[in-house]
Coordinates of C-alpha atoms and ligand atoms in Angstrom, one line a residue:
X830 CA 109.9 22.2 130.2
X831 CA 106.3 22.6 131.6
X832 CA 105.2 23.0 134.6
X833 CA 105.7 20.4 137.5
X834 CA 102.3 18.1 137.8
X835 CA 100.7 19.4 140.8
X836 CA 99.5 15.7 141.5
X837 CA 103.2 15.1 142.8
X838 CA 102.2 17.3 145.6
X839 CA 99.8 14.7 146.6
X840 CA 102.6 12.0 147.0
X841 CA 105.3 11.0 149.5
X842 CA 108.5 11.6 148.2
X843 CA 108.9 7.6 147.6
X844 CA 106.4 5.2 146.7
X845 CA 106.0 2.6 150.1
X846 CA 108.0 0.0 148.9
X847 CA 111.3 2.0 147.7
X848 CA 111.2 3.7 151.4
X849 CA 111.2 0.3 153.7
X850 CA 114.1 -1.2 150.9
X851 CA 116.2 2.0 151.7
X852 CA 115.6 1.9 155.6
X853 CA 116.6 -1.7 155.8
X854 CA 119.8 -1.1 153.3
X855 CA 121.0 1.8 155.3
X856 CA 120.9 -0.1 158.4
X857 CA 122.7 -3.2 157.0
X858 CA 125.0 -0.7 155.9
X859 CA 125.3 0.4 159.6
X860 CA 125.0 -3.0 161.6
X861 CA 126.8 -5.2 159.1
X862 CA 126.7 -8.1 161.8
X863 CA 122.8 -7.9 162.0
X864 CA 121.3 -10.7 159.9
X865 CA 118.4 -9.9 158.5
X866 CA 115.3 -11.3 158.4
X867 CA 113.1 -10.1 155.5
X868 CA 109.3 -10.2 155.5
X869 CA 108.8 -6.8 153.6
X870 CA 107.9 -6.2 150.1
X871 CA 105.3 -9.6 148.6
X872 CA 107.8 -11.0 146.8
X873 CA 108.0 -14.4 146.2
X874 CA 111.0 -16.5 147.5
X875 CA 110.9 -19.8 145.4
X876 CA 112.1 -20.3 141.9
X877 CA 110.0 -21.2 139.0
X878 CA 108.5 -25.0 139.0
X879 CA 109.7 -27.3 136.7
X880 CA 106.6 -27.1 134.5
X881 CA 106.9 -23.4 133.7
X882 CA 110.8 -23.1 133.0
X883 CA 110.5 -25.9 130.8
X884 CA 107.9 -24.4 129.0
X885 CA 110.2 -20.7 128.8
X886 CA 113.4 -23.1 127.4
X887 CA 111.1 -24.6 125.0
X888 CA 109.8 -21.2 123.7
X889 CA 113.0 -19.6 123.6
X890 CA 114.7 -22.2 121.4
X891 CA 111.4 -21.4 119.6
X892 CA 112.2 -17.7 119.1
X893 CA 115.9 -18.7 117.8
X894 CA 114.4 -20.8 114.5
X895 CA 112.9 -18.5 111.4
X896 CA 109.7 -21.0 111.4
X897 CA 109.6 -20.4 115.6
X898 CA 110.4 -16.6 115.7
X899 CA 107.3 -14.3 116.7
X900 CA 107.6 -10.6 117.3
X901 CA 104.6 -7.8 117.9
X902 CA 101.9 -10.6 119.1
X903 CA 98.0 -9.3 119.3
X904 CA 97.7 -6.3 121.8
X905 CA 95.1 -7.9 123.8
X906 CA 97.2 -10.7 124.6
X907 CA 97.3 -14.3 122.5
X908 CA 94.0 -16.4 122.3
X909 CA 95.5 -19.3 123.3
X910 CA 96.2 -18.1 126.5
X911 CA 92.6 -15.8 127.3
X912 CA 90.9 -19.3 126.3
X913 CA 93.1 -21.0 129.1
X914 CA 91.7 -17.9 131.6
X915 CA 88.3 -18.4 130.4
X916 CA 88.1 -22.0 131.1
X917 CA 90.4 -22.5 133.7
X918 CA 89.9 -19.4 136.4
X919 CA 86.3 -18.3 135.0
X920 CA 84.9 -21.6 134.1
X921 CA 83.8 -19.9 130.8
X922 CA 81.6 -17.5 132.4
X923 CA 84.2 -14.7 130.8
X924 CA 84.8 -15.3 127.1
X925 CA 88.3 -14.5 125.6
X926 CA 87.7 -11.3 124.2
X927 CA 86.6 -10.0 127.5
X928 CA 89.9 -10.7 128.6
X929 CA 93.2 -8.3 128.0
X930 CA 96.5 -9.6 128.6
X931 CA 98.9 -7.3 130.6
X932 CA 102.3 -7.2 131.4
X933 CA 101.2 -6.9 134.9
X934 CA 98.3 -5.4 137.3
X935 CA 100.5 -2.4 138.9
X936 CA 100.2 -1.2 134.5
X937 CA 96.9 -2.5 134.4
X938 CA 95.7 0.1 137.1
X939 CA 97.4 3.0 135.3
X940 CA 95.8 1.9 132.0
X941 CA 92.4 1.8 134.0
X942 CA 92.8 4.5 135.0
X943 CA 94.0 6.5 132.1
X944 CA 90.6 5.0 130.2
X945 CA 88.2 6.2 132.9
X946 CA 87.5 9.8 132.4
X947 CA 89.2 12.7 134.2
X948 CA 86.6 13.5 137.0
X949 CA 86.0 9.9 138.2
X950 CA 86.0 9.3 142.1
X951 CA 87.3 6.8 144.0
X952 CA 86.8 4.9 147.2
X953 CA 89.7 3.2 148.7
X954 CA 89.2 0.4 151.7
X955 CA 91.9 1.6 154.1
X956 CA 93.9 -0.7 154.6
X957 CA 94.7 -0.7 150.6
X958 CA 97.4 -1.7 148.3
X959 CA 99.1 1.7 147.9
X960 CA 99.6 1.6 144.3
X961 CA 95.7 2.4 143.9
X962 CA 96.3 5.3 146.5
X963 CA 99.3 6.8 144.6
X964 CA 98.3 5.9 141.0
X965 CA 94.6 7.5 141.2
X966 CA 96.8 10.7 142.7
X967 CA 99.3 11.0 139.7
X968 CA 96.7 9.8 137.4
X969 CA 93.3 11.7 138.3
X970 CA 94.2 13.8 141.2
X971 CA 92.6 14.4 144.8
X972 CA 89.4 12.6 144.0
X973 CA 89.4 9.6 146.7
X974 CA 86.8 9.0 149.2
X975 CA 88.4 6.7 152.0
X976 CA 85.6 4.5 153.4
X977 CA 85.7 3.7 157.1
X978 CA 86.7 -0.1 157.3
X979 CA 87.1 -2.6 160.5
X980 CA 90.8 -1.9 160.6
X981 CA 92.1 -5.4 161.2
X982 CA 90.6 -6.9 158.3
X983 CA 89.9 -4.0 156.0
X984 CA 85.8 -4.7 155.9
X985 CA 84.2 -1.8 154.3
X986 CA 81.6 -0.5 158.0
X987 CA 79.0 1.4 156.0
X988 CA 78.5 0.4 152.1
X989 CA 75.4 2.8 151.8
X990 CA 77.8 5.8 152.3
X991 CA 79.8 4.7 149.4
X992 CA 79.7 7.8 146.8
X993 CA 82.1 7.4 144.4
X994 CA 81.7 6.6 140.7
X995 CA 84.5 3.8 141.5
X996 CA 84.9 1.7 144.6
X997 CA 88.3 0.0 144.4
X998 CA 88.4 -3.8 146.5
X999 CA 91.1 -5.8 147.1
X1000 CA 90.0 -9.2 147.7
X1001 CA 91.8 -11.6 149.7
X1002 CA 92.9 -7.8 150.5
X1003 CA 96.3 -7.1 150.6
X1004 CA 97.7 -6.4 153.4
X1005 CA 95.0 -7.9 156.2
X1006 CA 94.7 -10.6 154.2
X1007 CA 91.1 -11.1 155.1
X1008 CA 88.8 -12.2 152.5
X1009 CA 85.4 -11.2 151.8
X1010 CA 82.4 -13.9 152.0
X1011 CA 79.9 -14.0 149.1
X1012 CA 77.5 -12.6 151.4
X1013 CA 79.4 -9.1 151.5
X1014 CA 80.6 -9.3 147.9
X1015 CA 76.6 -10.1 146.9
X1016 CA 75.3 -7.1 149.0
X1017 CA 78.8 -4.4 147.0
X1018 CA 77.5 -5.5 144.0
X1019 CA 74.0 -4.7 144.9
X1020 CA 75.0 -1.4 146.3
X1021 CA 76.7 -0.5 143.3
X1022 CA 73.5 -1.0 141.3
X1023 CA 71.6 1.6 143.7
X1024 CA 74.6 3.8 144.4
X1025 CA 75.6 4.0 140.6
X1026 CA 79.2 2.9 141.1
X1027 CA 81.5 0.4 139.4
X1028 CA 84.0 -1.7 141.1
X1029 CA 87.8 -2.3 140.3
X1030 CA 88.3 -5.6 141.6
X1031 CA 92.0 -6.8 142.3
X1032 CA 92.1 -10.9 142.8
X1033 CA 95.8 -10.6 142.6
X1034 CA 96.1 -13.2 145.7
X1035 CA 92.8 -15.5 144.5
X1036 CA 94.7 -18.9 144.0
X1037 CA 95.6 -18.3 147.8
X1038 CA 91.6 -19.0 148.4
X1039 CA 91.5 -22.6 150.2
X1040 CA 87.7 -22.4 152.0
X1041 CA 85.2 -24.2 148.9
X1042 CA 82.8 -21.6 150.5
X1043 CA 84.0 -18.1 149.3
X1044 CA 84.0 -17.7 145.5
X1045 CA 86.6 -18.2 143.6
X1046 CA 85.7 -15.5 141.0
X1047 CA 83.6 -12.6 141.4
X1048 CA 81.4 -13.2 138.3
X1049 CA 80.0 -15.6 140.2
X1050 CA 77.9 -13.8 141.9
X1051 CA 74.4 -12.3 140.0
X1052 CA 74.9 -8.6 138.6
X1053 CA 78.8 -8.8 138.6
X1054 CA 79.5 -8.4 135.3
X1055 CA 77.8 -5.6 134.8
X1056 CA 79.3 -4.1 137.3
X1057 CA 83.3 -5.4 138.1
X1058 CA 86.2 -4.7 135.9
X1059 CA 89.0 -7.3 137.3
X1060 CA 92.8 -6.8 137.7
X1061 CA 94.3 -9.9 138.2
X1062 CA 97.9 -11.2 137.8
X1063 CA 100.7 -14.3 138.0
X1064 CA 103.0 -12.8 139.9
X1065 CA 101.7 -14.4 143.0
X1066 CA 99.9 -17.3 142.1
X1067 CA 102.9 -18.7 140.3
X1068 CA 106.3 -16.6 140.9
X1069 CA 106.3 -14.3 137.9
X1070 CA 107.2 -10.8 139.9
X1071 CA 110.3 -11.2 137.5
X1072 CA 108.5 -12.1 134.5
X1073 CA 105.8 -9.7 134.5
X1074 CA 102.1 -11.2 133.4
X1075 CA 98.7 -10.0 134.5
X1076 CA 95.1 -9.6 132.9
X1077 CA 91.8 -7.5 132.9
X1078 CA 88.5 -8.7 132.6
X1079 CA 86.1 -6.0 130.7
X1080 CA 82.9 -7.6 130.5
X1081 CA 80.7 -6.6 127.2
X1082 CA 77.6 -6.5 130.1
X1083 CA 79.5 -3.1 131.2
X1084 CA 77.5 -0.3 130.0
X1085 CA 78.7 3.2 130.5
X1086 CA 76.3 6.2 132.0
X1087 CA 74.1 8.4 129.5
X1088 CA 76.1 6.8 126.3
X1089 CA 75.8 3.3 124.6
X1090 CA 78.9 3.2 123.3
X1091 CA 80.6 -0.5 124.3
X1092 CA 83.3 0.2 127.8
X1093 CA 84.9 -3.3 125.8
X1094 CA 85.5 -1.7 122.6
X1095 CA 87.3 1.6 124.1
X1096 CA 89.7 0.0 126.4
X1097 CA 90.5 -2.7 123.5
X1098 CA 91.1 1.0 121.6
X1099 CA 92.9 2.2 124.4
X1100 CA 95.2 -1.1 124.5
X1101 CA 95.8 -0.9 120.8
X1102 CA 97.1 2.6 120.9
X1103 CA 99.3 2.3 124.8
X1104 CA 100.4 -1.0 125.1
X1105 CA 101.9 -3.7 122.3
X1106 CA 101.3 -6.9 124.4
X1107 CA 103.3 -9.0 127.5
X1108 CA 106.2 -10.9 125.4
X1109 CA 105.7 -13.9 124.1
X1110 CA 107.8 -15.5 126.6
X1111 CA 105.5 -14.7 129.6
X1112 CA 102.5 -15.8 128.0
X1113 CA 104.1 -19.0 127.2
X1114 CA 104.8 -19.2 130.8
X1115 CA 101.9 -17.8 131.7
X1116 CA 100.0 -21.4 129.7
X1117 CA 102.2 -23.7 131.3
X1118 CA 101.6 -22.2 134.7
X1119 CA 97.5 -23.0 134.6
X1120 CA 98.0 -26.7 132.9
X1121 CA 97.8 -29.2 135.1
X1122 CA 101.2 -30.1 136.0
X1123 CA 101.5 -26.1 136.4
X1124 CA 98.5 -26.2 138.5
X1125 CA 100.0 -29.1 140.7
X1126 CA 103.4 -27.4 141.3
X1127 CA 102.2 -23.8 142.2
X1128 CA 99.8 -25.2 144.2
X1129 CA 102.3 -26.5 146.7
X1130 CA 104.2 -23.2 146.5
X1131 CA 101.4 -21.2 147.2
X1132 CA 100.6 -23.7 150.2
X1133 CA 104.2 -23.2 151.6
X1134 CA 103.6 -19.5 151.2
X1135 CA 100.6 -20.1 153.0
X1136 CA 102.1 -22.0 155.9
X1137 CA 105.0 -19.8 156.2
X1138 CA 102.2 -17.0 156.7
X1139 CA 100.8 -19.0 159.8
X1140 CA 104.0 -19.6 161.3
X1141 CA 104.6 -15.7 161.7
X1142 CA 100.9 -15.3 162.3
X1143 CA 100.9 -17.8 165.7
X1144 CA 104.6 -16.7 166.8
X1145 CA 103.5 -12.5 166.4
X1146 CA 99.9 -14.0 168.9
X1147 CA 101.9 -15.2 171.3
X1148 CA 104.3 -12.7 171.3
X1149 CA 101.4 -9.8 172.5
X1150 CA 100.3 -8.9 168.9
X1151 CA 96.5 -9.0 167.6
X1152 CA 96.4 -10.5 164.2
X1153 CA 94.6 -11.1 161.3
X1154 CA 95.9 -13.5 157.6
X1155 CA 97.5 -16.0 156.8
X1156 CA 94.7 -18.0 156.1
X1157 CA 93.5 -17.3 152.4
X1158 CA 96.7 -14.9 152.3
X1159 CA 100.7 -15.0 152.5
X1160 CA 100.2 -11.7 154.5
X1161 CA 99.7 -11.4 158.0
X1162 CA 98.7 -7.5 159.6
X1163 CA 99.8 -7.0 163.2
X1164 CA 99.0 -4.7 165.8
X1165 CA 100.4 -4.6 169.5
X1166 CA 98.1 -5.3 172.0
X1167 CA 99.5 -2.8 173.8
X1168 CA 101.8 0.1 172.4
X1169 CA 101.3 3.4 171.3
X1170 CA 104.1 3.3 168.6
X1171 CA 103.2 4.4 165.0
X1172 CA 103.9 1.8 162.5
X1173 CA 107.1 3.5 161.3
X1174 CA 108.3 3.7 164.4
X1175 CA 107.6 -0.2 164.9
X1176 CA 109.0 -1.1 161.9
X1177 CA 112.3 0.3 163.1
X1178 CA 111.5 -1.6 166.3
X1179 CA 111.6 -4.8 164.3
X1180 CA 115.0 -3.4 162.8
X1181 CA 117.0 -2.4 165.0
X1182 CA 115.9 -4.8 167.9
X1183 CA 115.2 -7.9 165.8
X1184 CA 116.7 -7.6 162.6
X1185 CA 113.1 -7.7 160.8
X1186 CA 111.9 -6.2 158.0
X1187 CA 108.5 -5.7 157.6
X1188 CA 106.0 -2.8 155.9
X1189 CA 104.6 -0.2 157.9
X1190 CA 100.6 -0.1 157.9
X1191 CA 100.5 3.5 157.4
X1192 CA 101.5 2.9 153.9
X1193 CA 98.6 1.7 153.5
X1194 CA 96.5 4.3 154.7
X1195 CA 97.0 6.7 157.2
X1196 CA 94.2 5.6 159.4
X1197 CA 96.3 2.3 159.5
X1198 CA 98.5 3.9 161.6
X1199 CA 99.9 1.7 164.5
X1200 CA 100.0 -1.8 162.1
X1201 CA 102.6 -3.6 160.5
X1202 CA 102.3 -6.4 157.8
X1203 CA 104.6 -9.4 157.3
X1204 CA 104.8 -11.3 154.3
X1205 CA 104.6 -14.9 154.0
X1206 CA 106.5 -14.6 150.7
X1207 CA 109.3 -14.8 153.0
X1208 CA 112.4 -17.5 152.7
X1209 CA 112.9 -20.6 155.3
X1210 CA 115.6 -19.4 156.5
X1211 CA 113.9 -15.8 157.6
X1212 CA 110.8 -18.1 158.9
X1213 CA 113.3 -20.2 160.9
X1214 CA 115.4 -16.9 162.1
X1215 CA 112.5 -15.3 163.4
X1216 CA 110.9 -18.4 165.0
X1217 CA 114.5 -19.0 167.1
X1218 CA 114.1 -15.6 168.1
X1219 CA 110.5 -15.6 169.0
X1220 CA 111.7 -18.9 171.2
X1221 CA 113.6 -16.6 173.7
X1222 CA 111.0 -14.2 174.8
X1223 CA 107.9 -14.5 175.9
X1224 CA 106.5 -10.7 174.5
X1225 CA 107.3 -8.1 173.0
X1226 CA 109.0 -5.4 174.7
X1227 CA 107.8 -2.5 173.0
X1228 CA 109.3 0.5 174.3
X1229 CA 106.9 4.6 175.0
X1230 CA 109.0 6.0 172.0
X1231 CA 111.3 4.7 169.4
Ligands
MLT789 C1 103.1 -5.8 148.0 O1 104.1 -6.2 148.7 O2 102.1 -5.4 148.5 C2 103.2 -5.9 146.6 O3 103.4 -7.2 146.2 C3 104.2 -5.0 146.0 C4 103.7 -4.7 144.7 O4 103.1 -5.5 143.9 O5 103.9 -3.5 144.3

């Protein structure tokens, strides 16, 4: 056996998400009479619509005939569905082949990654979706520069200090749930023309984007393809956490530094050689959920989502907690107005005094220290739980220590 990776070093023992799911099973364990209320990991509550499981028992009576059966599709994903992208999400602006088909963004970042070359640097917005954190770690090592960002909304302070080969934004970010106007985007994109970077763009929450005013896409703005690899995925815009589809936009505009090899040709290389294509199933699924009656249904999903957000976001207000989300976002990120805790010890707050379960903003970066973020992913019945509760105090009591 070699020697262990050194990276590991780098890392918490558990990734964020693994720690608050054993925290809240150990004290269920403990306090079996406590029910739970669960606003923790982002994942979705509500089954599949109509549209989209009829689409997945259509293709898998499919698969069961000899003229229906399909096995290794194209690695980059089927046309079919990378036209449906193009047209539908990107108005054409992106043309299939720029596209790559994934079996989900969390894969596509370690992909990404694998393709960019040993030495790149980062620059995380803190707070950030961890798995860039912990994935550039394993992946490339200690080669992050964390940018200082308005804490409550995640807003990047000082652009021009941004030194990095990579900037990574998450946009509506996850977890403050605050979404970046075209102004901002415009003057990154511009910044990353002067300051010789690229950005890794995740859009993961982009069909939560209700205000006509903010872009839906990126490439909309002037210089962006030349300068923004996308990550985006359907686990939140239509339910598929358990069904696992996602895509990448590499734009043929890319051009790496000092060499004219063509960025869209290696990663298609890469794919070829790492990956053998998201199944059939989800792809099929993946089609049904951006035609129109798929449209329709998701829509109103992602607008309960959306509500259920608000809900949690006016009851933690009133209840003596600064917020931001909930608006283009099913996350909402909390912060006392007054309390010293640190967000673990908050989260066990919510625990053991409420029954919550939320995730502890130091997850996603340490400078988040003192947040918490709720997920509007959440069932009715946690949203009606915690609104009874919310009903018999007036604030928070939140205790020196915990
Ligand atoms: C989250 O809760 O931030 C994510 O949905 C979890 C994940 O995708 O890893």
């Amino acid at each position: 056996m070699p020697h262990r990776k050194s990276y590991f070093e780098l890392l918490e023992p558990n990734y964020l998400f693994p720690q608050v799911k054993a925290r809240a099973e150990a004290f269920a364990k403990s306090k079996p009479e406590v029910k739970l209320a669960s606003f923790g990991i982002g994942d979705v509550s509500l089954p599949l619509v109509s549209s989209i499981s009829k689409a997945l028992e259509k293709a898998s009576y499919e698969m069961s005939l000899s003229s229906g059966f399909k096995g290794y599709g194209p690695e980059q994903g089927y046309l079919w569905l990378r036209e449906k992208i193009s047209d539908e999400i990107y108005q054409n602006k992106i043309s299939p082949d720029e596209i790559f088909i994934s079996d989900g963004a969390k894969c596509d970042i370690a992909r990404i990654l694998t393709w960019l070359p040993p030495k790149t640097t980062f620059a995380l917005q803190t707070p950030c979706y961890p798995a860039f954190n912990d994935a550039i770690h394993l992946i490339a090592g200690k080669q992050i520069q964390y940018l200082d960002c308005e804490l409550l909304t995640a807003c990047p302070i000082d652009i021009e200090s941004i030194s990095a080969d990579v900037l990574v934004l998450v946009n509506p970010n996850n977890p403050s749930g605050h979404l970046l106007d075209k102004q901002v985007l415009q003057s990154l994109i511009n910044q990353s023309f002067k300051n010789n970077f690229i950005i890794l763009y995740d859009s993961a929450y982009q069909a939560f984007i209700r205000d006509e005013n903010y872009p839906k896409s990126i490439y909309e703005l002037e210089g962006a393809e030349e300068k923004v690899i996308e990550i985006s995925s359907f686990s939140k815009r239509a339910g598929f956490t358990g069904l696992r589809l996602g895509w990448s936009v590499i734009s043929k505009k890319l051009r790496y530094k000092g060499c004219e090899n063509s960025p869209v040709d290696d990663f298609r290389r890469l794919i070829q050689t790492l990956f053998n294509g998201a199944s059939y199933l989800s792809q099929v699924a993946g089609l049904a959920a951006l035609s129109e009656e798929g449209l329709k249904e998701t829509t109103i999903q992602l607008n309960t989502y959306l509500h259920r957000a608000q809900i949690l976001a006016k009851g933690l207000k009133q209840a003596g907690m600064q917020v931001s989300g909930g608006m283009h976002s099913p996350f909402v990120w909390a912060k006392p107005l007054q309390s010293q805790l640190s967000s673990w010890q908050l989260f066990d707050y919510f625990l053991h005094e409420l029954g919550w379960i939320c995730t502890p903003g130091s997850g996603f970066g340490k400078k988040a220290e003192g947040f918490v973020r709720f997920s509007g992913f959440a069932s009715q019945d946690s949203v009606d739980q915690a609104l009874s509760q919310l009903s018999s105090f007036d604030t928070f009591n939140f205790p020196k220590e915990f």
